């Protein structure tokens, strides 16, 4: 195993073999045993170590599980760097990333046209998508919060792996900006879901009734996220 130091919890470790497997180590005071997790969103491999367990024991554990890890990773969708030639979903429609003229990123007629250095295309597209996501999610959150009769404190955009949105007890809404790649109804459902938490900070039957009052029948977009959400995390924008 090769060890790569970084500023994360405990660094990244590469299991030699075919193919090599990158393992991210993290320490947890709450963990009671060693555990390995392969993210269903981006195939990130994380090894969690309880307090007091030396890193060497974690390395040995990961080595023992190397074949299992490769089996888990084999059928996961490959990550796709975004650049010229990529077919990228935006609001549920796939657009082809092509070279453009002028100074700004524009899209239309099934294309995203990116001028300038091709090496910066991914980062520039990400910037535009984040702006669009904020506008769409702020608009949806405003409408639903007015309908609910509850104000939210603020909205933030993040690139989260474990959740599409959240609502804090202080009324702060957080969304994954990657929702802008999903069909519009999915983004709207997530906004209704989080705004409903302004009244019910749980997932009780009353909460789901509130979501239905705000959005309508939510089963289809909820199912779409469950079945297709991981696809949105395949795309790497170089940021």
Tab-separated table of C-alpha atoms in Angstrom:
chain	number	residue	atom	x	y	z
A	1	UNK	CA	0.000	0.000	0.000
A	2	UNK	CA	1.236	3.480	-0.890
A	3	UNK	CA	0.371	6.313	1.471
A	4	UNK	CA	-0.406	9.849	0.274
A	5	UNK	CA	-0.448	12.518	2.947
A	6	UNK	CA	-2.938	15.370	2.751
A	7	UNK	CA	-4.800	17.799	4.984
A	8	UNK	CA	-7.813	15.527	5.413
A	9	UNK	CA	-8.664	13.413	8.397
A	10	UNK	CA	-5.895	10.848	8.048
A	11	UNK	CA	-4.781	10.972	4.462
A	12	UNK	CA	-5.398	8.836	1.418
A	13	UNK	CA	-4.002	5.349	0.934
A	14	UNK	CA	-3.677	3.405	-2.288
A	15	UNK	CA	-4.068	-0.356	-2.327
A	16	UNK	CA	-1.711	-1.729	-4.943
A	17	UNK	CA	-3.200	-4.172	-7.404
A	18	UNK	CA	-5.275	-4.276	-10.570
A	19	UNK	CA	-6.783	-1.778	-10.442
A	20	UNK	CA	-5.284	0.244	-7.581
A	21	UNK	CA	-7.879	1.376	-5.038
A	22	UNK	CA	-7.719	4.758	-3.344
A	23	UNK	CA	-8.909	4.576	0.281
A	24	UNK	CA	-9.714	7.690	2.330
A	25	UNK	CA	-9.092	7.285	6.057
A	26	UNK	CA	-11.100	9.104	8.708
A	27	UNK	CA	-11.078	8.940	12.500
A	28	UNK	CA	-14.372	8.843	14.399
A	29	UNK	CA	-14.858	9.093	18.153
A	30	UNK	CA	-18.328	7.564	17.761
A	31	UNK	CA	-17.282	4.502	15.733
A	32	UNK	CA	-17.034	1.199	17.591
A	33	UNK	CA	-15.342	-0.859	14.903
A	34	UNK	CA	-13.425	-0.569	11.657
A	35	UNK	CA	-15.702	-0.086	8.676
A	36	UNK	CA	-15.354	0.381	4.928
A	37	UNK	CA	-17.888	2.273	2.834
A	38	UNK	CA	-18.090	2.705	-0.930
A	39	UNK	CA	-20.163	5.762	-1.776
A	40	UNK	CA	-23.018	5.078	-4.132
A	41	UNK	CA	-22.716	8.646	-5.407
A	42	UNK	CA	-19.118	8.948	-6.517
A	43	UNK	CA	-17.538	5.570	-5.599
A	44	UNK	CA	-15.342	7.176	-2.931
A	45	UNK	CA	-13.927	4.523	-0.580
A	46	UNK	CA	-13.801	5.569	3.080
A	47	UNK	CA	-12.283	3.573	5.944
A	48	UNK	CA	-13.474	4.701	9.381
A	49	UNK	CA	-11.288	3.993	12.404
A	50	UNK	CA	-12.518	4.174	15.997
A	51	UNK	CA	-10.531	6.146	18.523
A	52	UNK	CA	-7.473	4.260	19.699
A	53	UNK	CA	-7.158	1.976	16.671
A	54	UNK	CA	-3.752	2.586	15.029
A	55	UNK	CA	-3.556	3.460	11.356
A	56	UNK	CA	-1.497	0.317	10.731
A	57	UNK	CA	-4.459	-1.826	11.814
A	58	UNK	CA	-6.688	0.101	9.440
A	59	UNK	CA	-4.253	-0.458	6.597
A	60	UNK	CA	-4.198	-4.202	7.302
A	61	UNK	CA	-8.002	-4.259	7.374
A	62	UNK	CA	-8.211	-2.490	4.015
A	63	UNK	CA	-5.677	-4.905	2.519
A	64	UNK	CA	-7.791	-7.867	3.641
A	65	UNK	CA	-10.848	-6.334	1.975
A	66	UNK	CA	-9.092	-5.336	-1.275
A	67	UNK	CA	-10.815	-7.973	-3.432
A	68	UNK	CA	-14.215	-7.066	-1.963
A	69	UNK	CA	-13.578	-3.388	-2.689
A	70	UNK	CA	-12.694	-4.073	-6.317
A	71	UNK	CA	-15.889	-6.109	-6.662
A	72	UNK	CA	-17.945	-3.237	-5.237
A	73	UNK	CA	-16.278	-0.724	-7.534
A	74	UNK	CA	-16.459	-2.836	-10.680
A	75	UNK	CA	-20.076	-2.043	-11.510
A	76	UNK	CA	-20.077	1.564	-10.318
A	77	UNK	CA	-20.417	4.191	-13.050
A	78	UNK	CA	-17.089	5.684	-14.063
A	79	UNK	CA	-16.397	9.294	-13.156
A	80	UNK	CA	-16.514	11.629	-16.150
A	81	UNK	CA	-14.422	14.803	-16.377
A	82	UNK	CA	-16.463	17.600	-17.929
A	83	UNK	CA	-14.887	19.148	-21.008
A	84	UNK	CA	-15.328	19.539	-24.740
A	85	UNK	CA	-17.221	16.530	-26.038
A	86	UNK	CA	-19.069	15.773	-22.791
A	87	UNK	CA	-22.812	15.177	-22.902
A	88	UNK	CA	-24.019	16.883	-19.731
A	89	UNK	CA	-27.538	16.962	-18.229
A	90	UNK	CA	-28.905	20.431	-17.483
A	91	UNK	CA	-32.471	20.636	-16.147
A	92	UNK	CA	-33.034	17.085	-17.295
A	93	UNK	CA	-31.853	17.534	-20.898
A	94	UNK	CA	-28.480	16.355	-22.178
A	95	UNK	CA	-26.428	19.101	-23.831
A	96	UNK	CA	-23.182	18.610	-25.743
A	97	UNK	CA	-20.220	20.678	-24.565
A	98	UNK	CA	-18.554	22.275	-27.590
A	99	UNK	CA	-16.049	25.035	-28.305
A	100	UNK	CA	-17.630	28.463	-28.549
A	101	UNK	CA	-16.800	31.990	-29.647
A	102	UNK	CA	-16.817	35.229	-27.702
A	103	UNK	CA	-16.210	35.453	-23.963
A	104	UNK	CA	-19.175	33.899	-22.163
A	105	UNK	CA	-20.536	30.384	-21.754
A	106	UNK	CA	-23.890	30.063	-23.516
A	107	UNK	CA	-26.251	27.219	-24.293
A	108	UNK	CA	-28.995	26.536	-26.752
A	109	UNK	CA	-29.953	24.140	-29.539
A	110	UNK	CA	-28.732	21.176	-27.512
A	111	UNK	CA	-25.245	22.602	-26.853
A	112	UNK	CA	-23.196	24.328	-24.183
A	113	UNK	CA	-20.722	26.544	-26.019
A	114	UNK	CA	-17.554	27.325	-24.061
A	115	UNK	CA	-14.977	29.757	-25.501
A	116	UNK	CA	-11.333	30.002	-24.500
A	117	UNK	CA	-8.970	27.442	-23.039
A	118	UNK	CA	-10.570	23.956	-23.168
A	119	UNK	CA	-8.801	23.078	-19.901
A	120	UNK	CA	-11.037	25.544	-18.038
A	121	UNK	CA	-14.320	24.393	-19.593
A	122	UNK	CA	-15.382	22.246	-16.634
A	123	UNK	CA	-14.801	24.954	-14.040
A	124	UNK	CA	-16.563	27.578	-16.136
A	125	UNK	CA	-19.597	25.372	-16.686
A	126	UNK	CA	-19.746	24.585	-12.967
A	127	UNK	CA	-19.813	28.293	-12.203
A	128	UNK	CA	-22.767	28.850	-14.521
A	129	UNK	CA	-24.631	25.819	-13.166
A	130	UNK	CA	-24.189	27.025	-9.579
A	131	UNK	CA	-25.621	30.417	-10.464
A	132	UNK	CA	-28.578	28.807	-12.237
A	133	UNK	CA	-29.142	26.378	-9.353
A	134	UNK	CA	-29.229	29.213	-6.834
A	135	UNK	CA	-31.744	31.155	-8.914
A	136	UNK	CA	-34.042	28.158	-9.427
A	137	UNK	CA	-33.845	26.954	-5.819
A	138	UNK	CA	-34.260	30.429	-4.336
A	139	UNK	CA	-37.346	30.970	-6.475
A	140	UNK	CA	-38.845	27.613	-5.492
A	141	UNK	CA	-38.001	28.123	-1.801
A	142	UNK	CA	-39.622	31.572	-1.855
A	143	UNK	CA	-42.833	30.218	-3.362
A	144	UNK	CA	-43.088	27.287	-0.981
A	145	UNK	CA	-42.216	29.287	2.115
A	146	UNK	CA	-44.918	31.836	1.262
A	147	UNK	CA	-47.411	29.009	0.777
A	148	UNK	CA	-46.343	27.495	4.104
A	149	UNK	CA	-46.415	30.799	5.938
A	150	UNK	CA	-42.928	30.316	7.323
A	151	UNK	CA	-39.815	32.313	6.430
A	152	UNK	CA	-36.396	30.763	5.983
A	153	UNK	CA	-33.202	32.426	7.200
A	154	UNK	CA	-30.885	31.940	4.231
A	155	UNK	CA	-29.986	29.633	1.344
A	156	UNK	CA	-26.592	28.105	0.575
A	157	UNK	CA	-25.358	25.893	-2.264
A	158	UNK	CA	-22.918	23.028	-1.683
A	159	UNK	CA	-21.656	19.935	-3.458
A	160	UNK	CA	-22.820	17.380	-0.909
A	161	UNK	CA	-22.518	13.615	-1.303
A	162	UNK	CA	-24.904	12.376	1.361
A	163	UNK	CA	-27.954	14.602	0.908
A	164	UNK	CA	-29.685	16.769	-1.659
A	165	UNK	CA	-30.770	19.382	0.819
A	166	UNK	CA	-31.197	20.218	4.483
A	167	UNK	CA	-33.019	22.625	6.776
A	168	UNK	CA	-31.501	23.640	10.105
A	169	UNK	CA	-33.455	24.399	13.265
A	170	UNK	CA	-32.561	28.062	12.637
A	171	UNK	CA	-34.297	27.968	9.245
A	172	UNK	CA	-31.160	27.835	7.073
A	173	UNK	CA	-31.723	25.954	3.829
A	174	UNK	CA	-28.888	24.113	2.067
A	175	UNK	CA	-29.100	22.488	-1.351
A	176	UNK	CA	-26.795	20.538	-3.617
A	177	UNK	CA	-26.212	22.667	-6.686
A	178	UNK	CA	-26.131	19.455	-8.758
A	179	UNK	CA	-29.930	19.441	-8.564
A	180	UNK	CA	-29.826	21.803	-11.554
A	181	UNK	CA	-28.844	18.792	-13.655
A	182	UNK	CA	-32.008	16.898	-12.671
A	183	UNK	CA	-35.423	17.411	-14.289
A	184	UNK	CA	-37.087	20.604	-12.987
A	185	UNK	CA	-39.736	18.679	-11.076
A	186	UNK	CA	-37.037	16.952	-9.025
A	187	UNK	CA	-35.466	20.260	-8.013
A	188	UNK	CA	-38.919	21.588	-7.110
A	189	UNK	CA	-39.646	18.525	-4.968
A	190	UNK	CA	-36.409	18.885	-3.001
A	191	UNK	CA	-37.177	22.559	-2.353
A	192	UNK	CA	-40.675	21.660	-1.116
A	193	UNK	CA	-39.198	18.909	1.059
A	194	UNK	CA	-36.744	21.223	2.790
A	195	UNK	CA	-39.195	24.086	3.185
A	196	UNK	CA	-41.665	21.674	4.818
A	197	UNK	CA	-39.009	21.140	7.498
A	198	UNK	CA	-39.539	24.748	8.555
A	199	UNK	CA	-42.709	23.454	10.203
A	200	UNK	CA	-41.836	19.804	10.893
A	201	UNK	CA	-38.222	19.011	11.796
A	202	UNK	CA	-38.769	15.291	11.253
A	203	UNK	CA	-40.066	12.822	8.681
A	204	UNK	CA	-43.375	12.091	10.358
A	205	UNK	CA	-46.643	11.463	8.542
A	206	UNK	CA	-47.551	15.116	9.118
A	207	UNK	CA	-44.307	16.182	7.458
A	208	UNK	CA	-45.039	14.150	4.327
A	209	UNK	CA	-48.567	15.551	4.252
A	210	UNK	CA	-47.005	19.013	4.251
A	211	UNK	CA	-44.728	18.104	1.365
A	212	UNK	CA	-47.740	16.885	-0.591
A	213	UNK	CA	-49.657	20.068	0.235
A	214	UNK	CA	-46.797	22.162	-1.132
A	215	UNK	CA	-45.652	20.095	-4.104
A	216	UNK	CA	-48.361	17.587	-4.905
A	217	UNK	CA	-47.690	13.909	-5.601
A	218	UNK	CA	-43.989	13.613	-4.781
A	219	UNK	CA	-43.458	9.890	-5.372
A	220	UNK	CA	-42.166	10.246	-8.960
A	221	UNK	CA	-39.395	12.816	-8.245
A	222	UNK	CA	-38.473	11.018	-5.034
A	223	UNK	CA	-38.097	7.766	-6.983
A	224	UNK	CA	-36.124	9.551	-9.721
A	225	UNK	CA	-33.557	10.717	-7.169
A	226	UNK	CA	-33.294	7.265	-5.668
A	227	UNK	CA	-32.728	5.627	-9.038
A	228	UNK	CA	-30.799	8.320	-10.908
A	229	UNK	CA	-29.277	10.668	-8.347
A	230	UNK	CA	-25.899	8.941	-8.353
A	231	UNK	CA	-25.580	9.726	-12.072
A	232	UNK	CA	-25.378	13.447	-11.256
A	233	UNK	CA	-22.298	12.848	-9.126
A	234	UNK	CA	-20.355	11.146	-11.924
A	235	UNK	CA	-19.423	14.459	-13.480
A	236	UNK	CA	-16.197	16.082	-12.285
A	237	UNK	CA	-15.808	19.757	-13.107
A	238	UNK	CA	-12.191	20.249	-12.082
A	239	UNK	CA	-13.101	22.644	-9.281
